[in-house]
Amino acid sequence: MTKFWRTIHNHLHFLVVVSALLVVMTYPTIAHVFNTEVFWLPIDSGDIWIEFWNAWYGKQILAGEADPLFTTLSFYPQGLTLAYHYYNVAHMLVFGALQAILPASNAYNLTYLLITIATTIAAYIYLNYIFNDKWIALFGAVVVGFSGYVVGRPMHPGVAFLATVPLSCYFLHRGFAEMRWRLIAMSGILVGATAFIGLYIFVCLLLTVGAYFLYFAISQWQDRRFWLMVAAMIAVAGFSGLARSLPMFSDETDLDGILDKTSGQETENDLLHFFINYENPIFNRLITNRVTSSIVLLPDPGRWNTSYLGYIPLFLIALGLMRKNYRRRMFPWLLLLLPFFLLRLGSVLTINGQVFNSVILPKYVLDRLVPVVFEAFYSTDHFQIGLLLPLAVLSCYGLLAFLDSFPMRRRGGMVLLLIALLAAEYYRSPPGGHIVLQEELAYLDWLAQESDEPVRLINLPMNRGNSKTYIFHQTIGGYPQVEGLATRTPPSAYDYINANLALNAWHRRESLICTEENRDNYLTAVTQLRDDGFSHVVLHYSLLKPNTIEDSFSALEPAFEDEFVAIYRLTTLPEACQ
């Protein structure tokens, strides 16, 4: 205990600064961790419901009641492959465990804050090893942990939890430098485990580890033990991640259909995204005034806008490069940063909204060489994962150059000042949050009392955005549904829907009205749905485009209706043909 408290005291500056930044940079999330009266989430994004579903489904997997690679709860009765579904196992376990003591929304908010803390701590550990200076390491950890990519993605823990990146590099760096097998094994375990956290992180980490291999091979290529360590690292990483990666490569589903992306048409890949924080109130005011808006023409800053680098880090990097004694040590990190910088720009160069199709970038080539990996990076800001660590290290070297001009007693104060300035330019206006009203879920209570037979739902309208809400409702009611969602949904999942007259029309967002001409086909489709076990059709008024299909039920009386939904029993659908 004495050693523990000595360690806490030695790094007290880190705990105080990070705690203060966590409150300010994520506010008002911290307040809603303790507010159990309202179901509040930090952002209005349907992607959050995927994380709720993952935690709910994960409990069933642990209980032996569900298959991690296939489910019939979605796309019932045909089912859906989950081989390409993004499970963030760390988030699932923590979020699921916290729900034992907190309401679901509070547990989610706390998990979001823990992700930020864990990523910041991991970066601090590695940077403190590199520089052996806790103040320098603190600054670099803030560059990573409080970047827009981490704090700006409360709905995407599968890409915001970056702790394994600096920790893997830390053990790998020490392992090669000290020639210690145990550290190499630890790095391999973390690399493999990253496949269970997020596939975007996994790919960026593999690219980073490959760069480390090349760097150390320059000085140790004649050392037989070095190559044995490389082989051991690859073997441990491969074995650790085998259970996650093997199902993807052995799944017979069409990969092109799952990726369903087009090279050269990536989103959020404008060069200006590196240099303008659109979510910052000061930046936003500058670029929306009449003078600046005529210069900065970018119409859409992107859905997430998470690629901002910061002028403080860029200034420090430039300062460090001007010093000869730091330049040589910075050069390998520049070489590590450059590929991720270029990949972040997509297949072709885009500046200020203008696409230069003649300027082909590395991702264009990699999409064709390894499409299963690089075409999946449709939103190229995910390459920011690999960019953040070298950016932080380069900033720390620049900070050393900056502090050379100040006496030792003033170094801490100058670092705190720079962190405050960095936090000011990294700050993002709160997105407004999202509240779920209990009334929105009242229909689930009605369904629970409806009958003794199994409830299986046709939720309408069908589309990917609405399906995110439906899978959240499924975590509460547990009912199988005709459409579902995975982070990578193969087109073949819609075979059953496309083969049924009614479902096919609703999927195309068309009303299906029973007439004399289609009466037999209509009744056949409805009978098939009933025979396959469906019990109710739920028309959601509050979601996207219910008006496109609601005429299908104009001749029917709903069994239940409120301001949010109308529910029709499958047994009553033939009455539309009377």
Coordinates of C-alpha atoms in Angstrom, one line a residue:
M1 CA 0.0 0.0 0.0
T2 CA 2.9 2.4 0.7
K3 CA 4.2 1.8 -2.8
F4 CA 0.8 2.3 -4.3
W5 CA 0.3 5.7 -2.5
R6 CA 3.8 6.7 -3.5
T7 CA 2.9 6.0 -7.1
I8 CA -0.3 8.0 -6.8
H9 CA 1.5 10.9 -5.3
N10 CA 4.2 10.8 -8.0
H11 CA 1.6 11.1 -10.7
L12 CA -0.9 13.3 -8.9
H13 CA -0.5 16.0 -11.5
F14 CA -1.8 13.6 -14.1
L15 CA -4.8 12.6 -12.0
V16 CA -5.8 16.2 -11.2
V17 CA -5.4 17.5 -14.8
V18 CA -7.1 14.6 -16.5
S19 CA -10.0 14.6 -14.0
A20 CA -10.6 18.3 -14.6
L21 CA -10.3 17.9 -18.4
L22 CA -12.7 14.9 -18.3
V23 CA -15.4 17.0 -16.7
V24 CA -15.0 20.0 -19.0
M25 CA -14.4 18.3 -22.3
T26 CA -17.3 15.8 -21.9
Y27 CA -19.8 17.9 -20.0
P28 CA -22.7 17.4 -19.2
T29 CA -22.1 13.6 -19.4
I30 CA -20.6 13.6 -15.9
A31 CA -23.7 15.1 -14.4
H32 CA -25.9 12.5 -16.0
V33 CA -23.9 9.6 -14.7
F34 CA -25.5 10.4 -11.3
N35 CA -28.9 11.4 -12.6
T36 CA -31.0 8.3 -12.5
E37 CA -34.3 10.1 -13.2
V38 CA -33.9 10.6 -16.9
F39 CA -32.7 8.2 -19.7
W40 CA -30.1 10.6 -21.1
L41 CA -27.3 9.8 -23.6
P42 CA -24.5 12.1 -24.7
I43 CA -25.5 12.3 -28.3
D44 CA -28.5 11.6 -30.6
S45 CA -27.1 8.9 -32.7
G46 CA -28.6 5.6 -33.7
D47 CA -25.2 3.9 -33.5
I48 CA -25.4 4.0 -29.7
W49 CA -28.2 1.4 -29.9
I50 CA -25.8 -1.1 -31.5
E51 CA -23.7 -0.9 -28.3
F52 CA -26.8 -1.5 -26.2
W53 CA -27.6 -4.5 -28.3
N54 CA -24.1 -5.8 -28.1
A55 CA -24.1 -5.7 -24.3
W56 CA -27.5 -7.3 -24.2
Y57 CA -26.6 -10.0 -26.6
G58 CA -23.2 -10.5 -24.9
K59 CA -25.0 -11.5 -21.7
Q60 CA -26.8 -14.1 -23.6
I61 CA -23.6 -15.4 -25.1
L62 CA -22.0 -15.7 -21.7
A63 CA -25.1 -17.5 -20.4
G64 CA -24.8 -20.0 -23.3
E65 CA -28.2 -18.9 -24.8
A66 CA -26.9 -17.3 -28.0
D67 CA -24.4 -17.9 -30.8
P68 CA -21.8 -15.2 -31.1
L69 CA -21.6 -15.7 -34.9
F70 CA -25.2 -16.2 -35.9
T71 CA -28.6 -15.0 -34.7
T72 CA -32.3 -15.4 -35.6
L73 CA -33.3 -12.6 -33.4
S74 CA -32.5 -10.3 -36.3
F75 CA -33.9 -11.1 -39.8
Y76 CA -36.1 -13.8 -38.3
P77 CA -36.7 -16.6 -39.4
Q78 CA -33.8 -16.7 -41.9
G79 CA -31.2 -15.3 -39.4
L80 CA -28.1 -13.2 -39.8
T81 CA -24.4 -13.9 -39.8
L82 CA -22.5 -12.0 -37.1
A83 CA -19.0 -13.0 -38.5
Y84 CA -18.4 -9.4 -39.6
H85 CA -20.3 -7.7 -36.8
Y86 CA -18.1 -5.4 -34.7
Y87 CA -18.0 -6.7 -31.1
N88 CA -16.2 -4.4 -28.7
V89 CA -15.7 -7.0 -26.0
A90 CA -14.2 -4.7 -23.5
H91 CA -17.1 -2.2 -23.8
M92 CA -19.6 -5.1 -23.7
L93 CA -18.2 -6.5 -20.5
V94 CA -17.8 -3.1 -18.6
F95 CA -21.1 -1.7 -19.9
G96 CA -23.0 -4.9 -19.1
A97 CA -21.4 -5.2 -15.6
L98 CA -22.3 -1.6 -14.7
Q99 CA -25.9 -2.2 -15.6
A100 CA -26.0 -4.5 -12.5
I101 CA -25.7 -1.4 -10.3
L102 CA -26.8 1.5 -12.6
P103 CA -29.7 2.1 -15.0
A104 CA -28.6 1.4 -18.6
S105 CA -28.2 5.0 -19.7
N106 CA -26.1 5.9 -16.6
A107 CA -23.9 2.8 -17.2
Y108 CA -23.4 3.8 -20.8
N109 CA -22.3 7.4 -19.8
L110 CA -19.9 6.1 -17.2
T111 CA -18.4 3.6 -19.7
Y112 CA -17.9 6.5 -22.2
L113 CA -15.9 8.4 -19.5
L114 CA -13.9 5.3 -18.6
I115 CA -12.9 4.8 -22.2
T116 CA -11.4 8.3 -22.3
I117 CA -9.6 7.8 -19.0
A118 CA -8.2 4.4 -20.1
T119 CA -6.9 5.7 -23.4
T120 CA -5.3 8.7 -21.8
I121 CA -3.6 6.5 -19.1
A122 CA -2.3 4.1 -21.7
A123 CA -0.7 7.0 -23.7
Y124 CA 0.8 8.4 -20.6
I125 CA 2.4 5.1 -19.7
Y126 CA 4.2 4.8 -23.0
L127 CA 5.1 8.5 -23.3
N128 CA 6.6 8.5 -19.8
Y129 CA 8.7 5.5 -20.8
I130 CA 10.0 7.3 -24.0
F131 CA 10.7 10.7 -22.4
N132 CA 11.1 9.8 -18.7
D133 CA 9.4 13.1 -17.9
K134 CA 5.9 13.0 -16.3
W135 CA 5.1 16.6 -17.5
I136 CA 6.0 15.9 -21.1
A137 CA 4.1 12.6 -20.9
L138 CA 1.1 14.4 -19.5
F139 CA 0.9 16.8 -22.5
G140 CA 1.3 14.0 -25.0
A141 CA -1.4 11.9 -23.2
V142 CA -3.8 14.8 -23.5
V143 CA -3.1 15.0 -27.3
V144 CA -4.3 11.4 -27.6
G145 CA -6.9 11.0 -24.9
F146 CA -8.8 14.3 -25.5
S147 CA -8.6 14.4 -29.2
G148 CA -11.8 14.8 -31.1
Y149 CA -11.5 11.2 -32.2
V150 CA -11.8 9.9 -28.7
V151 CA -14.1 12.3 -26.8
G152 CA -16.1 13.1 -30.0
R153 CA -17.3 9.5 -30.5
P154 CA -19.4 8.5 -27.5
M155 CA -21.5 6.4 -29.9
H156 CA -18.5 4.5 -31.2
P157 CA -16.6 2.8 -28.4
G158 CA -15.4 0.3 -31.0
V159 CA -13.1 2.9 -32.4
A160 CA -12.7 5.4 -29.5
F161 CA -11.1 2.8 -27.1
L162 CA -7.5 3.2 -28.2
A163 CA -5.8 2.0 -25.0
T164 CA -4.3 -1.1 -26.7
V165 CA -2.4 0.9 -29.3
P166 CA 0.0 2.8 -27.0
L167 CA 0.2 -0.2 -24.6
S168 CA 1.0 -2.7 -27.4
C169 CA 3.7 -0.3 -28.6
Y170 CA 5.0 0.2 -25.1
F171 CA 5.6 -3.5 -24.5
L172 CA 6.9 -4.0 -28.0
H173 CA 9.3 -1.1 -27.7
R174 CA 10.6 -2.3 -24.3
G175 CA 10.7 -5.9 -25.5
F176 CA 13.0 -5.2 -28.4
A177 CA 15.1 -2.6 -26.6
E178 CA 15.7 -4.9 -23.6
M179 CA 15.4 -8.2 -25.4
R180 CA 12.8 -9.5 -23.0
W181 CA 10.5 -12.3 -24.2
R182 CA 7.8 -11.6 -21.6
L183 CA 7.3 -8.1 -22.8
I184 CA 7.1 -9.3 -26.4
A185 CA 4.4 -11.8 -25.4
M186 CA 2.4 -9.1 -23.6
S187 CA 2.5 -7.0 -26.8
G188 CA 1.3 -9.9 -28.9
I189 CA -1.5 -10.6 -26.5
L190 CA -2.7 -7.0 -26.7
V191 CA -2.4 -6.9 -30.4
G192 CA -4.5 -10.1 -30.8
A193 CA -7.0 -8.9 -28.2
T194 CA -7.5 -5.7 -30.2
A195 CA -9.4 -7.8 -32.8
F196 CA -12.1 -8.2 -30.1
I197 CA -12.2 -4.5 -29.5
G198 CA -12.5 -2.9 -32.9
L199 CA -11.4 -4.0 -36.4
Y200 CA -10.5 -0.4 -37.4
I201 CA -8.2 -0.2 -34.4
F202 CA -6.9 -3.7 -35.2
V203 CA -5.9 -2.8 -38.8
C204 CA -4.2 0.5 -37.7
L205 CA -2.4 -1.3 -34.9
L206 CA -1.1 -4.0 -37.3
L207 CA 0.3 -1.3 -39.6
T208 CA 1.9 0.4 -36.6
V209 CA 3.5 -2.8 -35.3
G210 CA 4.8 -3.5 -38.8
A211 CA 6.5 -0.2 -38.8
Y212 CA 8.1 -1.0 -35.5
F213 CA 9.4 -4.3 -36.9
L214 CA 11.1 -2.4 -39.8
Y215 CA 12.6 0.2 -37.4
F216 CA 14.2 -2.3 -35.1
A217 CA 15.2 -4.6 -37.9
I218 CA 17.5 -1.8 -39.2
S219 CA 19.8 -2.2 -36.2
Q220 CA 19.1 -5.8 -35.2
W221 CA 18.6 -7.7 -38.5
Q222 CA 21.7 -9.8 -37.9
D223 CA 20.5 -10.8 -34.4
R224 CA 18.9 -14.3 -34.6
R225 CA 17.1 -13.7 -31.3
F226 CA 15.4 -10.6 -32.7
W227 CA 13.8 -12.6 -35.5
L228 CA 12.8 -15.3 -33.1
M229 CA 11.1 -12.6 -31.1
V230 CA 9.3 -11.3 -34.2
A231 CA 8.1 -14.8 -35.0
A232 CA 7.0 -15.2 -31.4
M233 CA 5.2 -11.9 -31.4
I234 CA 3.3 -12.8 -34.6
A235 CA 2.4 -16.2 -33.3
V236 CA 1.1 -14.9 -30.0
A237 CA -0.9 -12.1 -31.7
G238 CA -2.3 -14.5 -34.3
F239 CA -3.3 -17.0 -31.6
S240 CA -4.9 -14.3 -29.4
G241 CA -7.0 -12.9 -32.2
L242 CA -7.7 -16.2 -34.0
A243 CA -11.2 -16.6 -32.5
R244 CA -12.2 -13.3 -33.9
S245 CA -10.5 -13.2 -37.3
L246 CA -11.0 -16.9 -38.4
P247 CA -14.8 -16.7 -38.6
M248 CA -14.5 -13.7 -41.0
F249 CA -12.3 -15.5 -43.4
S250 CA -14.1 -18.8 -43.2
D251 CA -17.6 -17.2 -43.6
E252 CA -19.1 -18.0 -47.0
T253 CA -20.9 -14.7 -47.3
D254 CA -19.9 -12.5 -50.3
L255 CA -17.3 -10.1 -49.1
D256 CA -18.0 -7.5 -51.8
G257 CA -21.7 -7.4 -50.7
I258 CA -20.7 -6.9 -47.1
L259 CA -18.2 -4.1 -47.8
D260 CA -20.5 -2.5 -50.3
K261 CA -18.2 0.5 -50.7
T262 CA -16.8 2.3 -53.7
S263 CA -13.1 3.3 -53.7
G264 CA -12.7 7.0 -54.5
Q265 CA -16.0 8.0 -52.9
E266 CA -15.0 8.0 -49.3
T267 CA -16.6 10.4 -46.8
E268 CA -15.0 12.9 -44.4
N269 CA -11.7 13.0 -46.2
D270 CA -11.2 16.7 -46.8
L271 CA -7.7 18.0 -46.1
L272 CA -9.3 21.0 -44.2
H273 CA -10.6 18.6 -41.5
F274 CA -7.1 18.4 -40.2
F275 CA -7.0 22.1 -39.5
I276 CA -10.5 23.2 -38.6
N277 CA -12.4 22.1 -35.5
Y278 CA -15.9 22.7 -36.7
E279 CA -17.4 21.7 -33.4
N280 CA -15.4 24.3 -31.5
P281 CA -17.6 27.4 -30.8
I282 CA -14.7 29.8 -31.6
F283 CA -13.7 28.1 -34.8
N284 CA -17.4 27.8 -35.8
R285 CA -18.0 31.5 -35.3
L286 CA -14.9 32.3 -37.4
I287 CA -15.8 30.1 -40.4
T288 CA -19.4 31.0 -40.5
N289 CA -19.0 34.8 -40.6
R290 CA -19.6 36.5 -44.0
V291 CA -15.9 37.1 -44.8
T292 CA -14.5 33.6 -43.9
S293 CA -17.4 31.7 -45.3
S294 CA -16.7 33.0 -48.7
I295 CA -13.2 31.5 -48.4
V296 CA -13.9 28.2 -46.6
L297 CA -16.4 26.7 -48.9
L298 CA -16.6 23.2 -47.4
P299 CA -20.4 22.6 -47.2
D300 CA -20.3 19.6 -44.9
P301 CA -17.7 19.2 -42.2
G302 CA -18.5 15.5 -41.9
R303 CA -20.7 13.5 -39.6
W304 CA -18.1 13.1 -36.9
N305 CA -15.4 15.8 -37.6
T306 CA -12.8 14.0 -35.5
S307 CA -9.6 14.6 -37.5
Y308 CA -8.5 18.0 -36.1
L309 CA -4.8 18.0 -35.3
G310 CA -4.5 21.2 -33.3
Y311 CA -2.3 24.2 -33.9
I312 CA -0.5 23.8 -30.6
P313 CA 0.9 20.3 -31.5
L314 CA 1.7 21.5 -35.0
F315 CA 3.6 24.6 -33.7
L316 CA 5.5 22.4 -31.3
I317 CA 6.4 19.9 -34.0
A318 CA 7.7 22.7 -36.2
L319 CA 9.8 24.0 -33.3
G320 CA 11.2 20.6 -32.6
L321 CA 12.2 20.0 -36.2
M322 CA 14.2 23.3 -36.2
R323 CA 16.4 21.8 -33.4
K324 CA 19.1 19.5 -34.8
N325 CA 19.4 17.5 -31.6
Y326 CA 15.6 16.6 -31.7
R327 CA 15.2 16.3 -35.5
R328 CA 16.9 13.0 -35.8
R329 CA 14.8 11.4 -33.1
M330 CA 11.6 12.8 -34.6
F331 CA 12.3 11.5 -38.1
P332 CA 11.1 7.9 -37.4
W333 CA 7.9 9.2 -35.9
L334 CA 7.3 11.4 -38.9
L335 CA 7.7 8.4 -41.1
L336 CA 5.1 6.6 -39.0
L337 CA 2.7 9.5 -39.1
L338 CA 2.9 10.1 -42.8
P339 CA 1.2 6.9 -44.1
F340 CA -1.8 7.4 -41.8
F341 CA -2.0 11.1 -42.8
L342 CA -2.1 10.1 -46.5
L343 CA -4.6 7.3 -45.9
R344 CA -6.8 9.6 -44.0
L345 CA -7.2 11.7 -47.2
G346 CA -8.9 8.9 -49.0
S347 CA -8.3 7.6 -52.6
V348 CA -8.2 11.0 -54.3
L349 CA -7.2 14.5 -52.9
T350 CA -10.1 16.7 -51.7
I351 CA -9.4 20.3 -50.5
N352 CA -12.1 22.7 -49.3
G353 CA -14.8 20.6 -50.9
Q354 CA -13.1 20.4 -54.3
V355 CA -12.2 16.9 -55.5
F356 CA -8.9 16.5 -57.5
N357 CA -9.5 13.2 -59.3
S358 CA -6.2 13.4 -61.0
V359 CA -4.3 13.3 -57.7
I360 CA -4.3 9.6 -56.8
L361 CA -3.4 8.8 -53.2
P362 CA -2.1 5.6 -51.6
K363 CA -5.5 4.3 -50.5
Y364 CA -6.6 4.1 -54.1
V365 CA -3.9 1.5 -54.7
L366 CA -4.4 -0.3 -51.5
D367 CA -8.1 -0.6 -52.1
R368 CA -7.2 -2.7 -55.2
L369 CA -4.4 -4.7 -53.6
V370 CA -6.1 -5.5 -50.3
P371 CA -9.8 -4.6 -50.8
V372 CA -11.1 -6.7 -47.8
V373 CA -9.0 -4.4 -45.5
F374 CA -8.9 -1.0 -47.0
E375 CA -12.2 -0.7 -48.7
A376 CA -13.8 -1.1 -45.3
F377 CA -12.4 2.3 -44.4
Y378 CA -15.2 4.1 -46.1
S379 CA -15.0 6.9 -43.5
T380 CA -11.3 7.5 -43.7
D381 CA -11.1 9.4 -40.4
H382 CA -10.6 6.0 -38.8
F383 CA -7.0 6.2 -39.9
Q384 CA -6.7 8.9 -37.2
I385 CA -6.3 5.9 -34.9
G386 CA -2.8 5.3 -36.2
L387 CA -2.0 9.0 -36.5
L388 CA -2.6 10.0 -32.9
L389 CA 0.3 8.3 -31.2
P390 CA 3.1 9.6 -33.5
L391 CA 1.4 13.0 -33.4
A392 CA 1.7 12.9 -29.6
V393 CA 5.3 11.8 -29.6
L394 CA 6.3 14.5 -32.1
S395 CA 4.5 17.1 -30.0
C396 CA 6.4 16.0 -27.0
Y397 CA 9.7 16.4 -28.7
G398 CA 8.6 19.9 -29.8
L399 CA 7.6 20.6 -26.2
L400 CA 11.1 19.6 -25.0
A401 CA 12.5 22.1 -27.5
F402 CA 10.1 24.8 -26.3
L403 CA 10.9 24.2 -22.6
D404 CA 14.6 24.5 -23.2
S405 CA 14.2 28.2 -23.0
F406 CA 12.6 28.1 -19.5
P407 CA 14.2 27.4 -16.1
M408 CA 13.4 24.0 -14.6
R409 CA 11.1 25.5 -11.9
R410 CA 8.8 27.0 -14.5
R411 CA 8.4 23.8 -16.7
G412 CA 5.3 22.5 -15.0
G413 CA 3.5 25.8 -15.2
M414 CA 4.3 26.2 -18.9
V415 CA 3.1 22.6 -19.6
L416 CA -0.2 23.4 -17.8
L417 CA -0.6 26.6 -19.8
L418 CA -0.1 24.7 -23.1
I419 CA -2.5 22.0 -22.0
A420 CA -5.1 24.7 -21.2
L421 CA -4.6 26.2 -24.7
L422 CA -4.8 22.8 -26.3
A423 CA -8.0 21.9 -24.4
A424 CA -9.5 25.3 -25.6
E425 CA -8.8 24.4 -29.3
Y426 CA -9.8 20.7 -28.9
Y427 CA -13.0 21.7 -27.0
R428 CA -16.2 20.6 -28.8
S429 CA -19.6 22.1 -28.1
P430 CA -21.9 19.6 -26.4
P431 CA -24.1 17.9 -29.1
G432 CA -27.3 18.3 -27.1
G433 CA -27.8 14.7 -25.9
H434 CA -30.7 12.4 -26.3
I435 CA -33.6 11.6 -24.0
V436 CA -35.7 8.4 -24.3
L437 CA -39.2 8.9 -22.9
Q438 CA -40.8 6.0 -21.1
E439 CA -43.9 6.6 -23.2
E440 CA -41.9 5.6 -26.3
L441 CA -41.6 2.1 -24.9
A442 CA -45.2 1.6 -23.7
Y443 CA -46.1 -0.6 -26.6
L444 CA -43.6 -3.2 -25.3
D445 CA -45.5 -3.5 -22.1
W446 CA -48.7 -4.0 -24.1
L447 CA -47.1 -6.7 -26.2
A448 CA -45.9 -8.5 -23.0
Q449 CA -49.5 -8.9 -21.9
E450 CA -50.9 -9.6 -25.3
S451 CA -51.0 -13.4 -25.4
D452 CA -49.3 -16.6 -24.4
E453 CA -47.9 -17.3 -27.9
P454 CA -44.4 -16.1 -28.9
V455 CA -44.2 -12.5 -30.0
R456 CA -42.3 -12.0 -33.3
L457 CA -42.4 -8.6 -34.8
I458 CA -42.5 -6.9 -38.2
N459 CA -41.3 -3.4 -37.4
L460 CA -42.1 -0.7 -39.9
P461 CA -40.9 1.4 -41.7
M462 CA -37.9 -0.7 -42.7
N463 CA -34.5 1.0 -43.2
R464 CA -31.1 0.9 -41.5
G465 CA -31.7 4.0 -39.5
N466 CA -34.9 2.8 -38.0
S467 CA -33.5 -0.7 -37.4
K468 CA -31.0 0.8 -34.9
T469 CA -34.0 1.9 -32.8
Y470 CA -35.7 -1.5 -33.2
I471 CA -32.6 -3.3 -31.9
F472 CA -32.6 -1.1 -28.9
H473 CA -36.3 -1.9 -28.3
Q474 CA -35.3 -5.6 -28.7
T475 CA -32.9 -5.3 -25.7
I476 CA -35.9 -4.5 -23.6
G477 CA -38.6 -6.8 -25.0
G478 CA -36.4 -9.5 -26.4
Y479 CA -38.7 -10.2 -29.4
P480 CA -37.3 -11.5 -32.7
Q481 CA -37.9 -9.2 -35.7
V482 CA -38.0 -9.5 -39.4
E483 CA -35.4 -6.9 -40.1
G484 CA -32.3 -6.3 -37.9
L485 CA -28.9 -4.9 -38.1
A486 CA -25.2 -5.7 -37.9
T487 CA -22.4 -3.3 -38.5
R488 CA -21.7 -5.3 -41.6
T489 CA -25.0 -6.7 -43.0
P490 CA -24.8 -8.9 -46.1
P491 CA -27.3 -8.3 -48.8
S492 CA -28.3 -11.9 -48.6
A493 CA -29.9 -11.2 -45.2
Y494 CA -32.8 -9.7 -47.1
D495 CA -33.5 -12.8 -49.2
Y496 CA -36.6 -13.7 -47.0
I497 CA -37.9 -10.2 -47.1
N498 CA -37.5 -9.9 -50.8
A499 CA -39.2 -13.2 -51.4
N500 CA -42.4 -12.1 -49.6
L501 CA -44.9 -9.8 -51.4
A502 CA -45.8 -7.8 -48.4
L503 CA -42.3 -7.5 -46.8
N504 CA -40.8 -6.7 -50.2
A505 CA -43.2 -3.8 -50.8
W506 CA -42.6 -2.4 -47.3
H507 CA -38.9 -2.8 -47.7
R508 CA -39.1 -0.7 -50.8
R509 CA -41.1 1.9 -48.8
E510 CA -44.3 1.3 -50.7
S511 CA -47.9 0.7 -49.4
L512 CA -49.4 -2.6 -50.2
I513 CA -53.2 -2.4 -50.6
C514 CA -55.2 -5.5 -51.2
T515 CA -57.2 -5.3 -54.4
E516 CA -59.2 -7.7 -56.5
E517 CA -56.1 -8.3 -58.8
N518 CA -53.6 -9.1 -56.0
R519 CA -55.9 -10.6 -53.5
D520 CA -54.6 -14.2 -53.7
N521 CA -50.9 -13.1 -53.7
Y522 CA -51.6 -10.8 -50.7
L523 CA -53.3 -13.5 -48.7
T524 CA -50.5 -16.0 -49.6
A525 CA -47.9 -13.5 -48.3
V526 CA -49.8 -12.9 -45.1
T527 CA -50.4 -16.6 -44.5
Q528 CA -46.6 -17.3 -45.0
L529 CA -45.8 -14.7 -42.4
R530 CA -48.3 -16.2 -40.0
D531 CA -47.1 -19.7 -40.6
D532 CA -43.5 -18.6 -40.0
G533 CA -44.4 -17.4 -36.6
F534 CA -44.8 -13.6 -36.9
S535 CA -47.5 -12.3 -34.5
H536 CA -47.6 -8.5 -34.9
V537 CA -46.9 -5.6 -37.3
V538 CA -45.7 -2.5 -35.5
L539 CA -45.9 0.8 -37.4
H540 CA -43.7 3.4 -35.7
Y541 CA -45.1 6.9 -36.3
S542 CA -42.1 8.7 -34.8
L543 CA -39.4 7.2 -37.0
L544 CA -38.4 7.8 -40.6
K545 CA -41.0 7.9 -43.3
P546 CA -44.0 6.0 -41.9
N547 CA -46.2 7.9 -44.4
T548 CA -44.8 5.9 -47.3
I549 CA -46.4 2.6 -46.1
E550 CA -49.2 3.6 -43.7
D551 CA -51.9 3.2 -46.4
S552 CA -51.3 -0.5 -46.2
F553 CA -53.3 -0.5 -43.0
S554 CA -55.9 2.1 -43.8
A555 CA -58.7 -0.6 -43.9
L556 CA -57.6 -2.1 -40.5
E557 CA -58.3 -1.2 -36.9
P558 CA -55.1 -1.3 -34.8
A559 CA -55.1 -3.6 -31.7
F560 CA -53.0 -0.9 -29.9
E561 CA -52.3 2.7 -30.8
D562 CA -50.7 5.7 -29.1
E563 CA -48.8 8.7 -30.4
F564 CA -45.7 6.6 -31.2
V565 CA -47.0 3.3 -32.7
A566 CA -49.9 1.4 -34.1
I567 CA -49.9 -2.4 -33.7
Y568 CA -51.8 -4.8 -35.9
R569 CA -52.1 -8.5 -35.2
L570 CA -51.1 -10.8 -38.1
T571 CA -54.4 -12.6 -37.8
T572 CA -56.3 -9.4 -38.8
L573 CA -54.3 -8.5 -41.9
P574 CA -56.6 -10.6 -44.2
E575 CA -59.4 -8.3 -43.2
A576 CA -57.9 -5.7 -45.5
C577 CA -59.2 -7.8 -48.4
Q578 CA -62.9 -7.9 -47.3

